[in-house]
Backbone as numpy.savetxt, mean C-alpha at the origin, in Angstrom:
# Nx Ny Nz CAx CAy CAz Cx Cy Cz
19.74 18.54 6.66 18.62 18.33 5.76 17.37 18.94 6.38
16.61 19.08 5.53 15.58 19.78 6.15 13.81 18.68 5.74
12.99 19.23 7.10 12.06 17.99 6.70 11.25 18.47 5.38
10.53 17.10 4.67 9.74 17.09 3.56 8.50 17.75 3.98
7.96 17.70 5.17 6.84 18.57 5.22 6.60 19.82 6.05
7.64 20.06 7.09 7.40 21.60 7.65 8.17 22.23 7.30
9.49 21.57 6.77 10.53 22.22 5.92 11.40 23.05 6.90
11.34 22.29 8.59 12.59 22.66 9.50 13.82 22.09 9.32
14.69 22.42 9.51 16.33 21.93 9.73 16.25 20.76 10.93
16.80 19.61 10.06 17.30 18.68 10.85 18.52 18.45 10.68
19.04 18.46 12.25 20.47 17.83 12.22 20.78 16.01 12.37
21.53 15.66 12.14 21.52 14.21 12.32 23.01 13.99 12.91
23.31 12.64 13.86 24.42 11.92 14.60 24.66 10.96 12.82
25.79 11.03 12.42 26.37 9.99 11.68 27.07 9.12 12.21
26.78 7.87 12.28 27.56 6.58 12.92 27.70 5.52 12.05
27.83 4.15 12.24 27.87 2.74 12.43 26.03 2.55 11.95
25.47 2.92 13.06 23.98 2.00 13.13 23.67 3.03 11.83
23.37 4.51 11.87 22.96 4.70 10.29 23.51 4.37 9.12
24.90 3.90 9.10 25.59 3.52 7.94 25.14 2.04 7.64
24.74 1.24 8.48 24.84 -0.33 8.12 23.41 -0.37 8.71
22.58 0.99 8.70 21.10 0.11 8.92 20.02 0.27 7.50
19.14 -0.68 7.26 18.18 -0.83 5.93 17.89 0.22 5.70
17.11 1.16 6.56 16.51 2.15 6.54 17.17 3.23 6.04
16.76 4.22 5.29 17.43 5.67 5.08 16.68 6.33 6.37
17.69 7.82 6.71 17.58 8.24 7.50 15.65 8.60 7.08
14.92 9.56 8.05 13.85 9.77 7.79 13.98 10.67 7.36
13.39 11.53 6.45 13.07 12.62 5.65 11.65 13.49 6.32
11.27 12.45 7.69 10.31 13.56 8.49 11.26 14.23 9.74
11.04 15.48 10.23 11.36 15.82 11.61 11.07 15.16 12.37
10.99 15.24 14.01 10.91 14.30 15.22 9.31 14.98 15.50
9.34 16.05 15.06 8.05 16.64 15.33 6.38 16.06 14.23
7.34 16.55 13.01 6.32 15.54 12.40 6.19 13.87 12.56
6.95 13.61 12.82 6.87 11.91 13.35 5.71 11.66 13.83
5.84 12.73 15.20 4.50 11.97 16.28 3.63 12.55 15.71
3.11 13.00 14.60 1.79 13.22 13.96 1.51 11.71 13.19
2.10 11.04 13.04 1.80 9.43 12.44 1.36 8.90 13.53
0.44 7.84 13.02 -0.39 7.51 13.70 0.16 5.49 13.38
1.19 5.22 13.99 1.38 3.44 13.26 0.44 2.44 13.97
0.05 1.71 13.06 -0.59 0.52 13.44 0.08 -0.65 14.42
-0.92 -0.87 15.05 0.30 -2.01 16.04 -0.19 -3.76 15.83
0.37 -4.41 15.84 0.42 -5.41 15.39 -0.08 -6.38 16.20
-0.91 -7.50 15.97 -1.71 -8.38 16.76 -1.65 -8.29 18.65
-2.17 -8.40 19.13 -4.00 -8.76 18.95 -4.67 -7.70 18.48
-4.17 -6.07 17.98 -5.20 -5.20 18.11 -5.23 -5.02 16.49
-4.75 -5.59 15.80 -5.33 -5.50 14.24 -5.62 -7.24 13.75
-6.60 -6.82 12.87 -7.24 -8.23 11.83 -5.87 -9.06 11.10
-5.62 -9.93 11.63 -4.45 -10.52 10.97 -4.69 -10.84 8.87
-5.81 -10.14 8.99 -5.69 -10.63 6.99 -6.03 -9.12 6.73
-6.45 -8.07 7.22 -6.45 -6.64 6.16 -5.78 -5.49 7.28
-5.28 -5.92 8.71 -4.89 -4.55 9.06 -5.58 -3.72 9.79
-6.87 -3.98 10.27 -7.66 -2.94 9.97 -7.72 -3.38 11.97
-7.95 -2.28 12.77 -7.52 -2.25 13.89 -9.28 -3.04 14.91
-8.99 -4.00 15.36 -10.23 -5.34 15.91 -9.39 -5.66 16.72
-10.32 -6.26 18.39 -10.02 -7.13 18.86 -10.20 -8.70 18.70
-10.92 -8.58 17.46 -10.72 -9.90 16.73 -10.10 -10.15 16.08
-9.19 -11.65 15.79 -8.11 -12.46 15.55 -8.36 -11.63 13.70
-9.98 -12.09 12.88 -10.13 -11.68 12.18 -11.24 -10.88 12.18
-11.64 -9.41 11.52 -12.17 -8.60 11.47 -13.91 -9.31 10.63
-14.74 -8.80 11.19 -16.14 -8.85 10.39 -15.89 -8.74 9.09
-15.49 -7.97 8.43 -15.14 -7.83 6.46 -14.86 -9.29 6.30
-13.16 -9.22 6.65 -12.40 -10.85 5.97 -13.39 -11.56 6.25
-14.10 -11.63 7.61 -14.86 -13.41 7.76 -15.54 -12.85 6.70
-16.60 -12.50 5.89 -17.21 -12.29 4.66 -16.52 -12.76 3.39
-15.39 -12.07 3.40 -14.78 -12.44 2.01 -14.31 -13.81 2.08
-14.15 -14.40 3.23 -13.97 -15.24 3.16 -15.15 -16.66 3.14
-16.00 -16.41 3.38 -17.18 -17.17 3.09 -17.86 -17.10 1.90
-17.57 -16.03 0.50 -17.64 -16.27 -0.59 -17.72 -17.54 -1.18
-18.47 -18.19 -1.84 -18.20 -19.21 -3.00 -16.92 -19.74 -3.40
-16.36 -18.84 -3.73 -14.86 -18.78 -4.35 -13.83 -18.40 -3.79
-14.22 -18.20 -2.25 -12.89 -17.53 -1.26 -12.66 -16.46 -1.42
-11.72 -16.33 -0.45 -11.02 -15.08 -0.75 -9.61 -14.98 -1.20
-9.28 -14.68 -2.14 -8.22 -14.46 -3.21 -6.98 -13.74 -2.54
-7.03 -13.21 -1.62 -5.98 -12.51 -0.94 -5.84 -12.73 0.29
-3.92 -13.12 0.76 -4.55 -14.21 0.96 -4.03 -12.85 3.00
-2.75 -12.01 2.46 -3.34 -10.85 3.55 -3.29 -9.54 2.98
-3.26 -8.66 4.20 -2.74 -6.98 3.55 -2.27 -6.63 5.04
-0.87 -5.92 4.30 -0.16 -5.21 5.78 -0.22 -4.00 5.63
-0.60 -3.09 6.88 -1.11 -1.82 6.23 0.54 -1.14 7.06
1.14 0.34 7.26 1.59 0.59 7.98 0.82 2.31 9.10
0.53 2.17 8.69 -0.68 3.56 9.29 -1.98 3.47 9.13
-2.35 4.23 10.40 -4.02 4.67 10.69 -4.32 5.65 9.28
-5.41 5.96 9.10 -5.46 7.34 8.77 -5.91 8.19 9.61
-5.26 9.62 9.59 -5.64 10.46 10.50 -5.30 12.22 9.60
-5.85 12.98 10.16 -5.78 13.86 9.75 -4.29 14.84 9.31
-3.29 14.37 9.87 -1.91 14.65 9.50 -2.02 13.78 8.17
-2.39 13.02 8.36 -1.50 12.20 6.87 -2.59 12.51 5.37
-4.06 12.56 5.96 -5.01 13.03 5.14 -4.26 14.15 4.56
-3.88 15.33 4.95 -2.73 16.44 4.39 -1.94 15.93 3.20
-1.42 15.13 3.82 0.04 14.60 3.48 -0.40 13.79 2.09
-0.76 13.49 2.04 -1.28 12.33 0.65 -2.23 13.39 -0.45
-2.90 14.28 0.34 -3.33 15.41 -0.65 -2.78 16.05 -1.14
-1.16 16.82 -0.93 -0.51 17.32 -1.46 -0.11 16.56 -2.74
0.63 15.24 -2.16 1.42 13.88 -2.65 0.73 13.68 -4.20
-0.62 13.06 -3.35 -1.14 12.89 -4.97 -2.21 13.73 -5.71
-2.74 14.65 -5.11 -3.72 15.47 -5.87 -3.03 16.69 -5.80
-2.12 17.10 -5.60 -1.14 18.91 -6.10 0.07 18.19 -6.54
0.39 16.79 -6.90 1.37 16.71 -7.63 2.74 16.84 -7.26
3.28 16.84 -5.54 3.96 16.74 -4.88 5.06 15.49 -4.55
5.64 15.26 -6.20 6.35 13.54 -6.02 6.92 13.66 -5.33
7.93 14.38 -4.88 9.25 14.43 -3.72 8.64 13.98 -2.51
7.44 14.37 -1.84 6.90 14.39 -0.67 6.79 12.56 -0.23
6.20 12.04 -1.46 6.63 10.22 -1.36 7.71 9.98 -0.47
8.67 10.29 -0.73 10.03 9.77 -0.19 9.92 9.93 1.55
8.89 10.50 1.71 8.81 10.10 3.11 8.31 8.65 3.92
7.79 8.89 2.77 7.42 7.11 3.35 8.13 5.93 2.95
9.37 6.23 2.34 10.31 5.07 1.79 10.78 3.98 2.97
11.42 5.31 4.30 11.65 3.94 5.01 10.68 3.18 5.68
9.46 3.70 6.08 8.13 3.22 7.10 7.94 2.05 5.96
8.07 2.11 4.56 7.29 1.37 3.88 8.40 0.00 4.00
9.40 -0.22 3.80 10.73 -0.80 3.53 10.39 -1.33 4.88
10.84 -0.95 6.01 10.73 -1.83 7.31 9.21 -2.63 7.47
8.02 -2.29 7.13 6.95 -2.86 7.25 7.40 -4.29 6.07
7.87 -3.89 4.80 8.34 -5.11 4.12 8.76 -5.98 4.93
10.01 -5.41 5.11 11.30 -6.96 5.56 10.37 -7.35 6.60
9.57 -6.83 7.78 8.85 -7.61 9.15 8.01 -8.22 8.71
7.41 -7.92 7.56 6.31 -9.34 7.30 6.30 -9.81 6.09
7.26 -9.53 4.89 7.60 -10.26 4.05 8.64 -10.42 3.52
10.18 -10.24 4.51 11.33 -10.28 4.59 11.46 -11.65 4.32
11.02 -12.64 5.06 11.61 -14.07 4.53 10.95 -14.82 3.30
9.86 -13.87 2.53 9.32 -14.19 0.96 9.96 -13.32 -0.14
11.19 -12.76 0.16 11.55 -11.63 -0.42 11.72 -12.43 -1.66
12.61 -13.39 -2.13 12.97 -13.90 -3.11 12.41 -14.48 -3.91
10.87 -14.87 -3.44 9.65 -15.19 -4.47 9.09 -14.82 -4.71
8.94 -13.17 -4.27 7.69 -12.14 -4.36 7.84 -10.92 -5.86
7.12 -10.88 -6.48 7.36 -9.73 -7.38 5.86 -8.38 -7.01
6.76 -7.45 -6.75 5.96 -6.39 -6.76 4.90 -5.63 -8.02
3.64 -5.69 -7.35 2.59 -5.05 -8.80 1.86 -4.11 -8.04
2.56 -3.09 -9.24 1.29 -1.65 -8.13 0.06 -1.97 -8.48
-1.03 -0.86 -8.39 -2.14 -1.36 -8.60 -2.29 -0.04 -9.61
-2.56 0.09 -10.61 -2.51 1.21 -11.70 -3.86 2.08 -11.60
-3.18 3.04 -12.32 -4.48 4.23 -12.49 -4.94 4.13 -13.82
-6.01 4.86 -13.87 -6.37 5.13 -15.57 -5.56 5.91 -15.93
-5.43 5.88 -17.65 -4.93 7.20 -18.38 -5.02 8.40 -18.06
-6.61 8.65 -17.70 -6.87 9.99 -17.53 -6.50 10.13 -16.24
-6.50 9.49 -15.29 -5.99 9.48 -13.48 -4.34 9.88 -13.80
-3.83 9.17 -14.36 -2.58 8.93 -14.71 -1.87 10.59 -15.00
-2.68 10.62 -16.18 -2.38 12.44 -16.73 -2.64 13.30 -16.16
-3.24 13.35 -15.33 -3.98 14.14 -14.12 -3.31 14.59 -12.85
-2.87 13.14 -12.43 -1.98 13.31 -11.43 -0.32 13.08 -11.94
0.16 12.66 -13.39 1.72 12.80 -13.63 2.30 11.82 -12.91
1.70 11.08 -11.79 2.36 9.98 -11.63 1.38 8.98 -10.76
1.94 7.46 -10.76 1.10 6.81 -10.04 1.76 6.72 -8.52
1.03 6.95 -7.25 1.38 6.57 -6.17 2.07 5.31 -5.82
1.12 4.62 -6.43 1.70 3.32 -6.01 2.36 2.45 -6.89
2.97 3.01 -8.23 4.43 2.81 -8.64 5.13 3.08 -7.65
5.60 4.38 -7.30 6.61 4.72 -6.56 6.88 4.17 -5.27
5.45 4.04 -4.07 5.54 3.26 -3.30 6.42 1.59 -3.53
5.53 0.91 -4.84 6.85 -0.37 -5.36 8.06 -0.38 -5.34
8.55 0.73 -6.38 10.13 0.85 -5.99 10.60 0.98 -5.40
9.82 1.18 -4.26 10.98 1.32 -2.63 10.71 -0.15 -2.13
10.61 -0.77 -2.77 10.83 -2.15 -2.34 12.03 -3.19 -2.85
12.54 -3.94 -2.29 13.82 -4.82 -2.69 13.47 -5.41 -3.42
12.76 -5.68 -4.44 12.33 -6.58 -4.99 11.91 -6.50 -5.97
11.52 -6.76 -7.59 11.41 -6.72 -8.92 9.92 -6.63 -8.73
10.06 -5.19 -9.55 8.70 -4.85 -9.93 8.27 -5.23 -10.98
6.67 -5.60 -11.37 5.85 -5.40 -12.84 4.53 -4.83 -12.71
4.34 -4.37 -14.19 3.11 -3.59 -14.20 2.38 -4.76 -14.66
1.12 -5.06 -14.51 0.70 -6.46 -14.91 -1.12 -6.09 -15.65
-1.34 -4.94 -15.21 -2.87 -4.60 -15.68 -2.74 -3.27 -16.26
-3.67 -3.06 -16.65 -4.44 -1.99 -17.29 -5.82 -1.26 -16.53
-6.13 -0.17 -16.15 -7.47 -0.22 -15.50 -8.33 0.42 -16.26
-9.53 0.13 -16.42 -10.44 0.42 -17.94 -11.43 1.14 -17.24
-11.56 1.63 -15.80 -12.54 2.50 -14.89 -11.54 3.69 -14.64
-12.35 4.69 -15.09 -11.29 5.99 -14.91 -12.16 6.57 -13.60
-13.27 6.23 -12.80 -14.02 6.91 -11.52 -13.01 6.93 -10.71
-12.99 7.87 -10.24 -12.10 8.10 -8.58 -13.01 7.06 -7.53
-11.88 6.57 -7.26 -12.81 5.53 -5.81 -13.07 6.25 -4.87
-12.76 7.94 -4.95 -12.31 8.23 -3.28 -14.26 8.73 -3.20
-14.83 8.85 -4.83 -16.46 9.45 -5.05 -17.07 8.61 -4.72
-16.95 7.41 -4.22 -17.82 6.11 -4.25 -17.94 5.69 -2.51
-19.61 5.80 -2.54 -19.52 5.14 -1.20 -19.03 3.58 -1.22
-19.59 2.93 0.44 -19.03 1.75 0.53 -19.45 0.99 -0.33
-20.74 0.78 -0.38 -21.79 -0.33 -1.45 -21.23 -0.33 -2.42
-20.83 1.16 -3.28 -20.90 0.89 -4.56 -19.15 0.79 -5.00
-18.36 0.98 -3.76 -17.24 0.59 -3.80 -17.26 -1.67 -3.98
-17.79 -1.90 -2.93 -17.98 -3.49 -2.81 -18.55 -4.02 -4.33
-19.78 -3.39 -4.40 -20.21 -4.09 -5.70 -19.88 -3.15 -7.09
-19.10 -2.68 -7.16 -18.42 -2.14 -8.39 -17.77 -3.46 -9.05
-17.67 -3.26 -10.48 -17.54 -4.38 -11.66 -15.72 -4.26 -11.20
-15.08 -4.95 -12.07 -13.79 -5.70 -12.07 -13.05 -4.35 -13.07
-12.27 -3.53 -12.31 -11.98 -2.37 -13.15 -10.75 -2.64 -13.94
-10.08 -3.75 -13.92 -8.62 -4.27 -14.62 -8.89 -5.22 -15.42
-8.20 -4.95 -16.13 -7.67 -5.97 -17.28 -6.09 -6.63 -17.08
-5.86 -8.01 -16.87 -4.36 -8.21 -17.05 -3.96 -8.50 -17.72
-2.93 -8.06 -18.09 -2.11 -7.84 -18.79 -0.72 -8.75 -19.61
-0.47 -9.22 -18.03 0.91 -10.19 -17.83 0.53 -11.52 -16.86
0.49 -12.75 -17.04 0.32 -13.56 -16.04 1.48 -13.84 -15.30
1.54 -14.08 -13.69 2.29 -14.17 -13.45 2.14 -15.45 -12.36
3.25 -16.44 -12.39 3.56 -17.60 -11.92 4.23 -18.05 -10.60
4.45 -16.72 -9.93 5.05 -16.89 -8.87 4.69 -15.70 -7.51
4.31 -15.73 -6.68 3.67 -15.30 -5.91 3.75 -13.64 -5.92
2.83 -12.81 -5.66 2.65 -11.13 -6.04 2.37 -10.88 -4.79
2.72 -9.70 -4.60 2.79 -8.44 -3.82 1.92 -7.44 -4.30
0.94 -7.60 -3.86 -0.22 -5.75 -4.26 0.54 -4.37 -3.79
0.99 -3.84 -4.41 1.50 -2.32 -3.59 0.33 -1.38 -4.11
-0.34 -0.80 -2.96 -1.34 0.24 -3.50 -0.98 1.55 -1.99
-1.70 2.89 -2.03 -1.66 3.72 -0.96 -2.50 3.56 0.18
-3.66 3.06 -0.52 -4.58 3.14 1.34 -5.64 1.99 0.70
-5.53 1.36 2.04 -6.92 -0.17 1.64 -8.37 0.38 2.47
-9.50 0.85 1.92 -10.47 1.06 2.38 -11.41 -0.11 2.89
-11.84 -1.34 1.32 -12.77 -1.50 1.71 -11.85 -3.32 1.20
-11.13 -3.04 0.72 -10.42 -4.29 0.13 -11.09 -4.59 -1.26
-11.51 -4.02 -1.73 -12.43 -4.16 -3.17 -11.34 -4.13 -4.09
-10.87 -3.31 -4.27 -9.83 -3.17 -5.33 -8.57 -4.25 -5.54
-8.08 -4.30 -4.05 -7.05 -5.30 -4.37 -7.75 -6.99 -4.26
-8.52 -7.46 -4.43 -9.73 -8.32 -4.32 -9.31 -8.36 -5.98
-10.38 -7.39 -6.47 -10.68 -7.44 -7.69 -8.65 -8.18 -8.66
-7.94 -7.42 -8.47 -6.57 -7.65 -8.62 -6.27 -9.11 -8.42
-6.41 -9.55 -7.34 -6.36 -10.74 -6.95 -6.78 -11.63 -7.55
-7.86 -11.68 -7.76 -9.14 -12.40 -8.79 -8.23 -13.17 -10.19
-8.20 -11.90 -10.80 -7.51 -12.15 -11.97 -6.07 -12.58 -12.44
-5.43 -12.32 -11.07 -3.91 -13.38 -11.01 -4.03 -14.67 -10.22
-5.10 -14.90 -9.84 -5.04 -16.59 -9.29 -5.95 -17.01 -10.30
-6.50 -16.50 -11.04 -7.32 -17.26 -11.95 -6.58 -17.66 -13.67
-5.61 -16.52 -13.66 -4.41 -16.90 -14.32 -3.15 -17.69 -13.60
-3.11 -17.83 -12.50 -2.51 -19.01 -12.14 -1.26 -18.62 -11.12
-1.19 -17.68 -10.68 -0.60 -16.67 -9.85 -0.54 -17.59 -8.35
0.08 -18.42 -7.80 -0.42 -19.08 -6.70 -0.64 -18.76 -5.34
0.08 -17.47 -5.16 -1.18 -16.43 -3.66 -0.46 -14.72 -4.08
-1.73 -14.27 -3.52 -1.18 -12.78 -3.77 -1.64 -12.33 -2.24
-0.45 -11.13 -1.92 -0.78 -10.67 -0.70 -0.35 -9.50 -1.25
-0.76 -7.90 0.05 -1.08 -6.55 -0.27 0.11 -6.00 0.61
0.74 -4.46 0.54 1.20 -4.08 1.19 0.50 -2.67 0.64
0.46 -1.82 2.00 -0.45 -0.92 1.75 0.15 0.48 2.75
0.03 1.40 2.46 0.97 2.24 3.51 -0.48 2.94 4.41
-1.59 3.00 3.77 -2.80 3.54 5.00 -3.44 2.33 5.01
-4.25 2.37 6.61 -5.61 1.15 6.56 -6.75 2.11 6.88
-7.36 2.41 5.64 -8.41 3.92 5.96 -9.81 2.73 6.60
């Protein structure tokens, strides 16, 4: 097989451990590998968004969490930094329209599942976080549909988003205090999974959140494949 992004020949050992392990083989080379940049897991990331602190929790969460009304989410697991390899990689993906190139992140995304929400698997339903129409037609597909389906677990579409602005045009401020860009759709009664591509500022999946615990959703948590 050859890799999804330099498009060298890889050979592979067929055994036992690749036949009976979760993971599909990787669809990156060994070379592109070490251009990922993975997040490492407590003490050096915020145990509620990911985001790389030597604090337990990061300056943001303590905020959202001192809200009036809490904070609605209740974590987010990210599996990567962003860095300039993957900045590439996601530009092709989703702005040149490159669906195949996804499938690289099927297994990184799948193992970050089962390690931190492997033993909620059976109560969790997966909800991407949707694009507009015009985002939608634009780019031919949503990222973070596809990211969902690589998950074990029953997906739904549950909103509508009625803001067609690219978030990527928006500074921080007006990312934070931007209005509630979804409408839902579907209530749902049993605990959700956010699947989106990269958590910047946590605004978005916030906003998401909002509107399934207020329909009665009893916790929603994020899985996220960047922590930009």
């Amino acid at each position: 097989m050859n890799c999804l992004w330099c498009e060298a020949e890889q050979s592979r050992n067929i055994g036992w451990n690749n036949f009976l392990s979760l993971m599909q083989p990787s669809e990156l080379c060994d070379s592109c590998v070490t251009n990922l940049t993975f997040l490492q897991d407590a003490p050096s990331r915020c145990a509620k968004c990911s985001r790389e602190t030597a604090e337990e929790t990061c300056f943001d969460c303590q905020r959202w969490e001192k809200r009036a009304q809490g904070d609605p989410l209740q974590l987010n697991y990210s599996v990567f930094q962003y860095n300039p390899f993957l900045q590439e990689v996601i530009a092709k993906w989703k702005y040149r329209g490159d669906y195949v190139l996804g499938e690289l992140f099927r297994p990184y995304l799948r193992k970050a599942f089962f390690k931190k929400f492997g033993k909620k698997k059976k109560d969790l339903i997966a909800v991407p976080i949707p694009l507009s129409e015009e985002r939608l037609a634009e780019r031919g597909f949503n990222q973070a549909e596809m990211l969902a389906d690589f998950l074990p677990v029953q997906t739904k579409s549950a909103f509508i988003r009625i803001d067609s602005e690219k978030q990527s045009k928006k500074n921080r401020k007006e990312r934070v205090t931007a209005k509630n860009p979804f409408s839902l759709t579907k209530k749902i009664k049993t605990p959700v999974l956010l699947v989106d591509d990269i958590y910047t500022t946590g605004t978005t999946l916030r906003h998401a959140s909002e509107l399934l615990i207020k329909q009665g959703c009893p916790q929603v948590y994020a899985l996220t494949l960047i922590r930009g």
